[in-house]
Coordinates of C-alpha atoms in Angstrom, one line a residue:
Chain A
X1 CA 29.2 4.7 -15.5
X2 CA 26.8 4.4 -12.5
X3 CA 24.2 2.4 -14.5
X4 CA 26.8 -0.6 -14.3
X5 CA 26.3 -0.3 -10.5
X6 CA 22.6 -0.7 -10.7
X7 CA 21.8 3.1 -10.3
X8 CA 19.4 4.0 -13.1
X9 CA 18.8 7.5 -14.5
X10 CA 15.4 8.6 -13.2
X11 CA 12.9 7.8 -16.0
X12 CA 11.0 10.7 -17.3
X13 CA 7.8 11.8 -16.2
X14 CA 5.2 10.7 -18.7
X15 CA 1.6 10.9 -19.1
X16 CA 1.1 7.2 -19.8
X17 CA -2.4 8.2 -20.8
X18 CA -5.9 8.0 -22.2
X19 CA -6.9 11.1 -24.1
X20 CA -9.7 11.3 -26.5
X21 CA -11.7 13.9 -28.7
X22 CA -15.0 13.5 -30.7
X23 CA -17.0 16.0 -32.9
X24 CA -20.7 16.2 -31.9
X25 CA -23.5 17.9 -33.4
X26 CA -22.6 21.4 -32.0
X27 CA -18.9 21.3 -31.5
X28 CA -16.0 19.4 -30.1
X29 CA -15.7 17.3 -26.6
X30 CA -12.2 16.5 -25.3
X31 CA -11.6 14.1 -22.5
X32 CA -8.4 12.9 -20.7
X33 CA -7.6 10.9 -17.6
X34 CA -5.3 12.4 -14.7
X35 CA -2.8 10.2 -13.9
X36 CA 0.9 11.1 -14.3
X37 CA 3.7 8.2 -14.2
X38 CA 7.4 8.1 -13.6
X39 CA 8.4 4.5 -14.8
X40 CA 6.1 2.4 -12.2
X41 CA 5.1 5.0 -10.0
X42 CA 2.2 7.3 -10.3
X43 CA 3.7 10.8 -9.3
X44 CA 0.7 12.9 -9.8
X45 CA -2.7 11.5 -9.1
X46 CA -4.4 14.5 -10.5
X47 CA -2.6 16.2 -13.2
X48 CA -4.3 18.3 -15.8
X49 CA -4.0 16.9 -19.4
X50 CA -6.3 19.2 -21.1
X51 CA -4.3 22.4 -22.1
X52 CA -5.5 25.8 -22.9
X53 CA -4.4 27.2 -26.3
X54 CA -7.1 29.9 -27.1
X55 CA -10.5 30.7 -25.7
X56 CA -12.0 28.5 -28.3
X57 CA -9.2 25.8 -28.8
X58 CA -8.1 23.2 -26.2
X59 CA -5.4 20.5 -26.5
X60 CA -5.1 17.2 -24.9
X61 CA -1.6 16.0 -24.3
X62 CA 0.1 12.5 -23.9
X63 CA 3.8 11.4 -24.0
X64 CA 6.6 13.4 -22.0
X65 CA 4.8 15.8 -19.4
X66 CA 7.4 18.3 -20.0
X67 CA 7.3 18.3 -23.6
X68 CA 3.4 18.4 -23.8
X69 CA 3.3 21.4 -21.4
X70 CA 6.2 23.2 -23.2
X71 CA 4.9 22.9 -26.7
X72 CA 1.4 23.8 -25.9
X73 CA 2.4 26.8 -23.8
X74 CA 4.6 28.0 -26.5
X75 CA 2.1 27.6 -29.3
X76 CA -0.7 29.2 -27.2
X77 CA 1.6 32.4 -26.9
X78 CA 2.2 32.4 -30.4
X79 CA -1.6 32.2 -30.8
X80 CA -2.2 35.3 -28.6
X81 CA 0.2 37.4 -30.5
X82 CA -1.3 36.2 -33.8
X83 CA -4.8 37.1 -32.2
X84 CA -3.4 40.7 -31.4
X85 CA -1.7 40.9 -34.9
X86 CA -4.8 40.0 -36.9
X87 CA -7.5 41.0 -34.6
X88 CA -9.5 37.8 -35.3
X89 CA -10.5 34.7 -33.3
X90 CA -7.7 31.8 -33.6
X91 CA -8.5 29.0 -36.0
X92 CA -7.8 25.4 -35.1
X93 CA -5.6 24.8 -38.4
X94 CA -3.4 27.6 -37.3
X95 CA -2.7 25.9 -33.9
X96 CA -2.4 22.7 -36.0
X97 CA 0.2 24.2 -38.4
X98 CA 2.3 25.8 -35.6
X99 CA 2.4 22.7 -33.4
X100 CA 3.3 20.3 -36.4
X101 CA 6.1 22.7 -37.6
X102 CA 7.7 22.7 -34.4
X103 CA 7.4 18.8 -33.7
X104 CA 8.8 18.0 -37.3
X105 CA 11.5 20.3 -36.8
X106 CA 12.7 18.2 -33.8
X107 CA 12.2 15.0 -35.6
X108 CA 10.5 13.2 -32.9
X109 CA 12.8 14.2 -30.0
X110 CA 9.9 16.4 -28.6
X111 CA 7.7 13.4 -27.4
X112 CA 4.2 15.1 -27.5
X113 CA 1.2 13.4 -28.8
X114 CA -1.8 15.7 -29.1
X115 CA -5.4 15.6 -29.5
X116 CA -6.2 19.1 -30.6
X117 CA -10.0 20.4 -30.6
X118 CA -11.8 23.6 -31.2
X119 CA -14.6 25.5 -32.8
X120 CA -13.7 28.3 -34.9
X121 CA -15.4 30.6 -37.8
X122 CA -15.2 27.5 -40.2
X123 CA -16.7 25.0 -37.8
X124 CA -15.7 22.3 -35.4
X125 CA -12.4 20.7 -35.8
X126 CA -10.5 17.7 -34.4
X127 CA -6.9 16.7 -35.1
X128 CA -4.5 14.2 -33.8
X129 CA -0.8 15.3 -34.0
X130 CA 2.1 12.5 -33.7
X131 CA 5.5 13.2 -32.2
X132 CA 7.1 13.3 -35.5
X133 CA 4.8 15.8 -36.7
X134 CA 2.2 13.9 -39.0
X135 CA -1.5 15.0 -38.4
X136 CA -4.8 13.5 -39.0
X137 CA -8.3 15.0 -39.3
X138 CA -10.8 12.8 -37.5
X139 CA -14.5 12.5 -36.3
X140 CA -13.2 10.8 -33.2
X141 CA -9.6 10.1 -32.0
X142 CA -7.8 8.5 -29.1
X143 CA -4.0 8.6 -28.2
X144 CA -1.7 7.5 -25.3
X145 CA -1.3 4.1 -23.8
X146 CA -5.0 3.7 -23.3
X147 CA -5.9 4.7 -26.9
X148 CA -6.8 0.9 -27.9
X149 CA -9.1 0.5 -25.1
X150 CA -10.7 3.9 -25.5
X151 CA -11.1 3.3 -29.4
X152 CA -12.7 0.1 -28.6
X153 CA -15.4 2.0 -26.9
X154 CA -15.5 4.8 -29.6
X155 CA -15.5 2.2 -32.6
X156 CA -18.5 0.5 -31.0
X157 CA -20.6 3.3 -29.9
X158 CA -19.8 6.6 -32.0
X159 CA -22.4 7.8 -34.5
X160 CA -22.9 11.1 -36.2
X161 CA -24.8 14.0 -34.7
X162 CA -24.6 13.2 -30.9
X163 CA -26.1 15.4 -28.6
X164 CA -24.1 17.2 -25.9
X165 CA -25.0 14.7 -23.1
X166 CA -24.6 11.5 -25.5
X167 CA -21.3 12.9 -26.3
X168 CA -20.1 13.5 -22.9
X169 CA -21.3 10.1 -21.7
X170 CA -19.2 8.5 -24.7
X171 CA -16.2 10.3 -23.9
X172 CA -16.4 9.4 -20.1
X173 CA -16.9 5.8 -21.1
X174 CA -14.0 5.7 -23.2
X175 CA -12.0 7.4 -20.8
X176 CA -13.0 5.0 -18.0
X177 CA -12.5 2.1 -20.4
X178 CA -8.7 3.5 -20.5
X179 CA -8.7 4.1 -16.8
X180 CA -9.7 0.7 -15.9
X181 CA -8.0 -1.4 -18.7
X182 CA -4.8 0.3 -18.9
X183 CA -2.2 0.5 -16.3
X184 CA -0.6 3.8 -17.4
X185 CA -4.1 5.7 -16.9
X186 CA -5.9 6.1 -14.0
X187 CA -7.6 8.4 -11.3
X188 CA -10.1 11.0 -12.5
X189 CA -11.9 11.9 -15.9
X190 CA -11.4 15.6 -17.3
X191 CA -13.9 16.9 -19.9
X192 CA -13.8 19.9 -22.0
X193 CA -16.7 20.9 -24.2
X194 CA -16.2 23.5 -26.8
X195 CA -19.1 25.0 -28.9
X196 CA -19.4 28.1 -31.0
X197 CA -18.6 31.0 -28.7
X198 CA -18.8 29.0 -25.3
X199 CA -16.6 26.6 -23.3
X200 CA -17.0 24.3 -20.7
X201 CA -14.0 23.0 -18.7
X202 CA -15.2 20.2 -16.5
X203 CA -12.2 19.5 -14.1
X204 CA -12.7 16.3 -12.5
X205 CA -15.9 15.7 -14.1
X206 CA -16.0 12.1 -12.6
X207 CA -14.1 10.6 -9.7
X208 CA -14.5 6.8 -10.2
X209 CA -11.5 6.0 -7.9
X210 CA -12.3 7.5 -4.5
X211 CA -10.2 6.7 -1.6
X212 CA -12.7 3.7 -0.2
X213 CA -11.3 3.2 3.2
X214 CA -11.0 6.3 5.6
X215 CA -11.2 6.0 9.3
X216 CA -14.4 7.2 10.5
X217 CA -13.1 8.3 13.8
X218 CA -10.5 10.6 12.2
X219 CA -7.0 10.8 13.4
X220 CA -5.8 12.5 16.6
X221 CA -2.1 12.9 17.0
X222 CA -0.6 13.0 20.6
X223 CA 0.5 16.3 22.0
X224 CA 3.8 17.4 21.3
X225 CA 5.2 20.5 22.8
X226 CA 3.0 22.3 25.4
X227 CA 2.2 26.0 24.6
X228 CA 2.6 28.0 27.7
X229 CA 2.2 31.7 26.6
X230 CA 0.9 33.4 23.6
X231 CA 2.1 37.1 22.8
X232 CA 1.6 38.8 19.6
X233 CA 3.8 41.8 18.8
X234 CA 2.6 43.8 15.7
X235 CA 5.5 44.9 13.4
X236 CA 6.3 48.7 13.6
X237 CA 7.3 50.8 10.8
X238 CA 10.9 52.0 11.3
X239 CA 11.4 53.9 8.2
X240 CA 8.8 56.5 6.6
X241 CA 8.1 55.7 3.0
X242 CA 7.5 58.8 0.9
X243 CA 5.2 58.3 -2.1
X244 CA 5.9 59.5 -5.5
X245 CA 9.8 59.5 -5.1
X246 CA 12.2 60.5 -8.0
X247 CA 11.9 58.7 -11.2
X248 CA 14.6 56.1 -11.9
X249 CA 17.6 57.6 -13.7
X250 CA 17.9 56.3 -17.2
Chain B
X1 CA 22.5 -61.8 -9.3
X2 CA 24.5 -60.0 -11.8
X3 CA 22.7 -57.7 -14.3
X4 CA 23.7 -56.6 -17.5
X5 CA 22.1 -53.9 -19.4
X6 CA 22.8 -52.1 -22.5
X7 CA 21.0 -49.8 -24.8
X8 CA 21.4 -48.8 -28.2
X9 CA 20.0 -45.9 -30.0
X10 CA 17.3 -47.1 -32.5
X11 CA 15.6 -44.1 -33.8
X12 CA 14.5 -40.4 -32.5
X13 CA 13.6 -40.6 -28.8
X14 CA 13.8 -44.5 -29.0
X15 CA 16.4 -47.0 -27.7
X16 CA 16.4 -50.8 -27.9
X17 CA 17.5 -52.2 -24.4
X18 CA 19.0 -55.5 -23.7
X19 CA 18.9 -57.2 -20.3
X20 CA 21.1 -60.2 -19.5
X21 CA 19.3 -61.9 -16.5
X22 CA 21.6 -64.6 -15.2
X23 CA 21.9 -66.0 -11.5
X24 CA 25.0 -65.5 -9.9
X25 CA 25.2 -68.9 -8.8
X26 CA 26.6 -70.9 -11.7
X27 CA 26.8 -68.9 -14.8
X28 CA 28.2 -71.5 -16.9
X29 CA 25.7 -73.9 -16.1
X30 CA 22.6 -71.8 -16.8
X31 CA 22.0 -70.7 -20.2
X32 CA 22.0 -66.8 -20.3
X33 CA 18.5 -65.3 -20.3
X34 CA 18.4 -62.2 -22.6
X35 CA 15.2 -60.0 -22.5
X36 CA 15.1 -57.5 -25.1
X37 CA 12.9 -54.5 -24.6
X38 CA 12.0 -51.1 -26.3
X39 CA 12.3 -47.8 -24.6
X40 CA 10.6 -44.7 -26.0
X41 CA 11.0 -41.1 -24.4
X42 CA 8.1 -38.9 -24.6
X43 CA 8.9 -35.7 -26.5
X44 CA 6.9 -33.5 -24.6
X45 CA 7.1 -34.7 -20.8
X46 CA 10.4 -36.5 -21.0
X47 CA 9.1 -39.8 -19.4
X48 CA 10.5 -43.0 -20.4
X49 CA 8.2 -45.8 -21.6
X50 CA 9.4 -49.4 -21.5
X51 CA 7.6 -51.9 -23.9
X52 CA 7.9 -55.4 -22.9
X53 CA 5.8 -58.2 -21.6
X54 CA 5.3 -57.3 -17.8
X55 CA 6.2 -60.8 -16.4
X56 CA 9.8 -60.6 -17.6
X57 CA 10.2 -57.5 -15.3
X58 CA 8.0 -58.8 -12.4
X59 CA 10.2 -61.8 -11.9
X60 CA 13.1 -59.2 -11.1
X61 CA 11.9 -58.5 -7.6
X62 CA 11.5 -55.2 -6.0
X63 CA 15.2 -54.4 -5.0
X64 CA 16.8 -55.3 -8.3
X65 CA 14.1 -53.5 -10.3
X66 CA 15.3 -50.1 -8.8
X67 CA 19.0 -51.3 -9.6
X68 CA 17.7 -52.0 -13.1
X69 CA 16.1 -48.7 -13.8
X70 CA 19.3 -46.9 -12.5
X71 CA 21.5 -49.1 -14.8
X72 CA 19.0 -48.1 -17.6
X73 CA 19.0 -44.6 -17.0
X74 CA 22.8 -44.5 -17.0
X75 CA 23.2 -46.6 -20.3
X76 CA 20.7 -44.4 -21.8
X77 CA 22.1 -41.0 -20.8
X78 CA 25.7 -42.4 -21.9
X79 CA 24.2 -42.7 -25.4
X80 CA 22.0 -39.6 -25.6
X81 CA 23.1 -36.7 -27.4
X82 CA 22.7 -34.0 -24.6
X83 CA 22.5 -30.5 -25.5
X84 CA 24.7 -28.4 -23.5
X85 CA 23.8 -24.8 -22.1
X86 CA 26.1 -23.0 -24.5
X87 CA 25.2 -24.8 -27.8
X88 CA 23.2 -22.7 -30.3
X89 CA 19.3 -23.3 -30.3
X90 CA 18.4 -26.0 -32.8
X91 CA 15.0 -25.3 -33.3
X92 CA 13.3 -22.2 -35.1
X93 CA 12.1 -19.6 -32.7
X94 CA 10.0 -17.3 -35.0
X95 CA 6.5 -17.6 -35.9
X96 CA 5.8 -17.5 -39.9
X97 CA 2.2 -18.2 -40.6
X98 CA 0.3 -16.4 -37.8
X99 CA -3.5 -16.2 -36.8
X100 CA -4.9 -13.2 -35.3
X101 CA -6.9 -12.8 -32.1
X102 CA -9.5 -15.4 -30.7
X103 CA -12.3 -14.0 -28.6
X104 CA -14.7 -16.3 -26.4
X105 CA -17.3 -15.8 -23.8
X106 CA -19.5 -17.8 -21.6
X107 CA -23.3 -17.5 -22.2
X108 CA -26.5 -19.2 -20.8
X109 CA -26.1 -22.4 -22.4
X110 CA -22.5 -22.9 -23.0
X111 CA -19.5 -21.1 -24.6
X112 CA -19.4 -18.8 -27.7
X113 CA -16.0 -18.5 -29.5
X114 CA -15.2 -16.3 -32.5
X115 CA -12.1 -16.0 -34.8
X116 CA -11.6 -14.9 -38.2
X117 CA -10.0 -16.9 -40.9
X118 CA -6.8 -15.2 -41.7
X119 CA -3.4 -16.7 -41.8
X120 CA -0.7 -13.8 -42.4
X121 CA 2.8 -14.3 -43.3
X122 CA 4.6 -11.5 -41.9
X123 CA 3.0 -8.6 -43.2
X124 CA 0.8 -10.1 -46.2
X125 CA -2.5 -11.6 -45.6
X126 CA -1.5 -15.2 -47.2
X127 CA -4.2 -17.3 -46.3
X128 CA -8.0 -16.4 -46.0
X129 CA -9.7 -19.8 -45.2
X130 CA -7.7 -21.0 -42.0
X131 CA -10.1 -22.6 -39.5
X132 CA -8.8 -21.6 -36.1
X133 CA -11.4 -23.1 -34.1
X134 CA -11.7 -27.1 -34.0
X135 CA -13.8 -29.3 -31.8
X136 CA -12.0 -31.7 -29.5
X137 CA -13.7 -34.8 -28.4
X138 CA -17.2 -34.3 -27.5
X139 CA -16.9 -31.5 -25.0
X140 CA -14.6 -29.0 -25.9
X141 CA -13.7 -26.3 -28.6
X142 CA -10.1 -25.2 -29.1
X143 CA -9.1 -21.8 -30.9
X144 CA -5.9 -20.8 -31.3
X145 CA -4.1 -17.5 -32.5
X146 CA -0.2 -17.6 -33.3
X147 CA 1.8 -20.1 -35.5
X148 CA -0.6 -22.2 -37.5
X149 CA 1.9 -25.1 -37.8
X150 CA 2.0 -25.3 -34.3
X151 CA -1.6 -25.2 -33.8
X152 CA -1.9 -28.0 -36.4
X153 CA 0.8 -30.2 -34.4
X154 CA -1.1 -29.7 -31.2
X155 CA -4.3 -30.9 -32.8
X156 CA -2.4 -34.1 -33.9
X157 CA -1.3 -34.6 -30.2
X158 CA -4.9 -34.1 -29.0
X159 CA -6.3 -36.6 -31.9
X160 CA -4.0 -39.0 -30.2
X161 CA -5.0 -38.3 -26.7
X162 CA -8.6 -38.4 -27.7
X163 CA -8.3 -41.8 -29.4
X164 CA -6.6 -43.3 -26.5
X165 CA -9.3 -41.8 -24.4
X166 CA -12.0 -43.5 -26.6
X167 CA -10.1 -46.8 -26.7
X168 CA -10.6 -47.1 -22.7
X169 CA -14.3 -47.3 -23.8
X170 CA -15.3 -46.9 -20.2
X171 CA -18.1 -44.4 -20.6
X172 CA -16.0 -41.5 -19.5
X173 CA -14.6 -38.9 -21.8
X174 CA -12.1 -36.3 -21.4
X175 CA -13.6 -32.9 -20.6
X176 CA -12.6 -29.4 -21.0
X177 CA -10.8 -29.0 -17.6
X178 CA -8.7 -32.1 -18.5
X179 CA -7.8 -30.8 -21.7
X180 CA -6.7 -27.5 -20.4
X181 CA -4.7 -29.0 -17.8
X182 CA -3.1 -31.3 -20.4
X183 CA -2.4 -28.2 -22.9
X184 CA -0.9 -26.2 -20.0
X185 CA 1.6 -29.0 -19.2
X186 CA 2.6 -29.3 -22.9
X187 CA 3.1 -25.5 -23.4
X188 CA 4.8 -25.1 -20.2
X189 CA 7.2 -27.9 -20.9
X190 CA 8.2 -26.9 -24.4
X191 CA 9.0 -23.4 -23.3
X192 CA 11.2 -24.8 -20.6
X193 CA 13.2 -26.6 -23.3
X194 CA 13.5 -23.3 -25.3
X195 CA 11.2 -24.6 -27.8
X196 CA 7.9 -23.1 -27.4
X197 CA 4.6 -24.0 -29.5
X198 CA 4.1 -20.4 -30.6
X199 CA 0.2 -20.3 -29.7
X200 CA -2.2 -18.6 -27.4
X201 CA -4.9 -21.1 -27.0
X202 CA -8.5 -20.8 -25.9
X203 CA -10.2 -23.8 -24.6
X204 CA -14.0 -23.8 -24.1
X205 CA -16.4 -26.5 -23.3
X206 CA -19.4 -28.0 -21.4
X207 CA -19.6 -31.2 -19.5
X208 CA -22.2 -32.4 -17.0
X209 CA -23.8 -29.1 -17.3
X210 CA -20.6 -27.3 -16.1
X211 CA -19.3 -24.5 -18.3
X212 CA -15.5 -24.0 -18.7
X213 CA -13.5 -21.5 -20.5
X214 CA -9.9 -21.2 -20.1
X215 CA -6.7 -19.7 -21.8
X216 CA -3.2 -21.0 -22.3
X217 CA -0.3 -18.9 -23.5
X218 CA 2.9 -19.8 -25.3
X219 CA 4.8 -19.5 -22.0
X220 CA 2.5 -21.7 -20.0
X221 CA 0.4 -18.9 -18.3
X222 CA -3.0 -20.3 -17.9
X223 CA -6.3 -19.2 -16.2
X224 CA -10.0 -19.6 -16.4
X225 CA -12.3 -16.8 -16.9
X226 CA -15.9 -16.0 -18.1
X227 CA -14.5 -14.0 -21.2
X228 CA -11.2 -14.2 -22.6
X229 CA -9.3 -12.7 -25.6
X230 CA -5.9 -13.5 -27.3
X231 CA -3.6 -11.2 -29.3
X232 CA -4.8 -7.9 -30.1
X233 CA -8.3 -8.8 -28.7
X234 CA -6.4 -8.2 -25.2
X235 CA -6.2 -4.6 -25.7
X236 CA -9.4 -4.0 -28.0
X237 CA -12.0 -6.7 -27.0
X238 CA -11.3 -6.9 -23.4
X239 CA -12.5 -3.5 -22.5
X240 CA -15.8 -4.1 -24.3
X241 CA -16.4 -7.6 -22.8
X242 CA -15.5 -6.4 -19.1
X243 CA -18.1 -3.4 -19.5
X244 CA -21.0 -5.4 -21.3
X245 CA -20.5 -9.0 -20.4
X246 CA -23.0 -10.4 -17.8
X247 CA -24.2 -13.7 -16.5
X248 CA -26.9 -15.6 -18.6
X249 CA -26.6 -14.1 -21.7
X250 CA -28.7 -15.4 -24.4
X251 CA -27.4 -16.8 -27.7
X252 CA -28.4 -13.7 -29.7
X253 CA -27.0 -11.2 -27.3
X254 CA -23.7 -13.4 -27.1
X255 CA -23.4 -13.3 -30.7
X256 CA -24.0 -9.6 -30.8
X257 CA -21.4 -8.8 -28.2
X258 CA -18.9 -11.3 -30.1
X259 CA -19.6 -9.5 -33.4
X260 CA -19.0 -6.1 -31.7
X261 CA -15.5 -7.2 -30.6
X262 CA -14.7 -8.6 -33.8
X263 CA -16.0 -5.6 -35.7
X264 CA -13.5 -3.3 -33.4
X265 CA -10.9 -5.8 -34.3
X266 CA -11.5 -5.8 -37.9
X267 CA -11.2 -1.9 -38.1
X268 CA -8.1 -1.5 -35.8
X269 CA -6.1 -4.6 -36.2
X270 CA -4.0 -4.8 -39.5
X271 CA -3.9 -8.6 -39.6
X272 CA -7.7 -9.1 -39.3
X273 CA -9.7 -10.2 -42.4
X274 CA -13.4 -9.7 -43.0
X275 CA -14.2 -13.6 -43.0
X276 CA -15.0 -15.2 -39.5
X277 CA -16.5 -18.1 -37.8
X278 CA -18.4 -18.2 -34.7
X279 CA -18.6 -21.5 -32.8
X280 CA -21.0 -22.6 -30.1
X281 CA -20.7 -25.3 -27.8
X282 CA -23.4 -26.6 -25.3
X283 CA -24.3 -29.8 -23.5
X284 CA -25.9 -31.1 -26.8
X285 CA -22.8 -30.6 -29.0
X286 CA -20.7 -28.4 -31.1
X287 CA -21.6 -26.1 -34.0
X288 CA -19.2 -24.1 -36.0
X289 CA -20.7 -21.6 -38.3
X290 CA -20.1 -21.0 -41.8
X291 CA -17.6 -18.4 -42.7
X292 CA -19.4 -15.1 -43.1
X293 CA -18.4 -11.2 -43.1
X294 CA -19.3 -8.4 -40.6
X295 CA -20.9 -5.2 -42.1
X296 CA -18.8 -2.1 -41.7
X297 CA -19.6 1.5 -41.7
X298 CA -17.4 4.1 -43.5
X299 CA -20.0 7.0 -44.0
X300 CA -18.8 9.5 -41.6
X301 CA -19.0 13.0 -43.3
X302 CA -15.6 13.5 -41.8
X303 CA -14.3 10.7 -43.7
X304 CA -16.0 11.8 -47.2
X305 CA -14.4 15.4 -46.8
X306 CA -11.8 15.5 -44.2
X307 CA -10.6 18.8 -44.7
X308 CA -13.8 20.7 -45.1
X309 CA -13.0 24.2 -43.6
X310 CA -9.4 23.5 -43.3
X311 CA -8.0 23.3 -46.8
X312 CA -4.5 22.4 -47.1
X313 CA -4.3 20.3 -44.0
X314 CA -4.9 16.6 -43.7

């Protein structure tokens, strides 16, 4: 009813995004930009899009921010319970199956598009998961609104057997291509490198959009209320607290 | 002096006019002078062209020629079948046979432009030998993506334009800037009549040592830049060009850069075909290469065995 009067529902907070992943010689590198948008407004300049799933598995999320957070959080807890149950390191396919089951169940209404990567006992893995529940296994993948710009970088520069530095450089190139050529992506570059038994979460690995014009003199605000007197009275105990009281009655 | 003007519809966009020049003094005494003339309306710009011996009109004198034009316009409008704002649109608005992206860049000696040779009919690739880059006049190249028939219509218009230009035989010829301006006007006026030419055009050329590369879209948006791309090329080729283009590219580097863009388009655009032409224009002239195919690489180990270590997933 209000819509007729011109009042629109607030649009969902989306991560109009560029997320990428690639497999290099020792493992997996994931990358993401850090801009979260609410329609045309940037609501978070430096959000985290690389979510923790397990010590050896990370997941980048694009789409509705609440959906990506909730779904990765939920599957992360499920993986933790599974680890306790089995006594083994989690496998990437486990995370994959749990995520796709959930997303398919909700028939695409949970709008989370994910790039899942990790290294487990069977080797490095990289998967993309679409909101309706389909998955792909790929050597390099991009998702989000900036995926075409990032994919252009990958398709022209990717080759097998990249070293860690080459891989990080290519991921940074792809995310920067998304940041500068896509309106839905921006701010900084986050990178996560996962290898066998070791992970490096490089938060804000690159800051290509610094605030350029800052007043060198700094800011001084006019004095407001004058302080006449400062007196500090420490709190005094009024009631004695006895340690080891009676146990709560059942 | 009385003036009698009447017009009759003589064909699409054409009227035959009849002017009765009689002085007011003694109508009966003087034999009535009838002047017949042809009026043609330009389909794109809407201008009226009168075809008749000029002296007949010059004798009208200044004041009365304005009167004459007003009466002429009125008589035409009375006869014209004007389309009202609520009438259904009478022209087709959908593209049928379409070409995909065109990518172009400026290099040291001129302009390089690349386009594949595919014409898609919806989701099938129907024609695989469509030349979507054509030389126009001595100084320009025109590449088009979008509806192929509209591109062919444009080529006819431009043919006529170049012909008239040559007929002046004054040593001057239409350069890329002028053609770009002409195309912008045509595209913009067509869209204002809700009858667009469904194309994104890339116009590049060199005249008197000046390189020029510009683009016009189907709604009339036009601009000039050092590298342009249409269609999917906007999303896939522009990031690569923005990153790797620089002034004074050599011919080989320019071709390599264009091929890089076309290869990514081939991988990721469903309507691309692996048969492309690269066109070059310099001060000396135009060369459009023979069609050739790009090499593609599909040998990633992950493609050979995607579910290694994860049997059952896909």
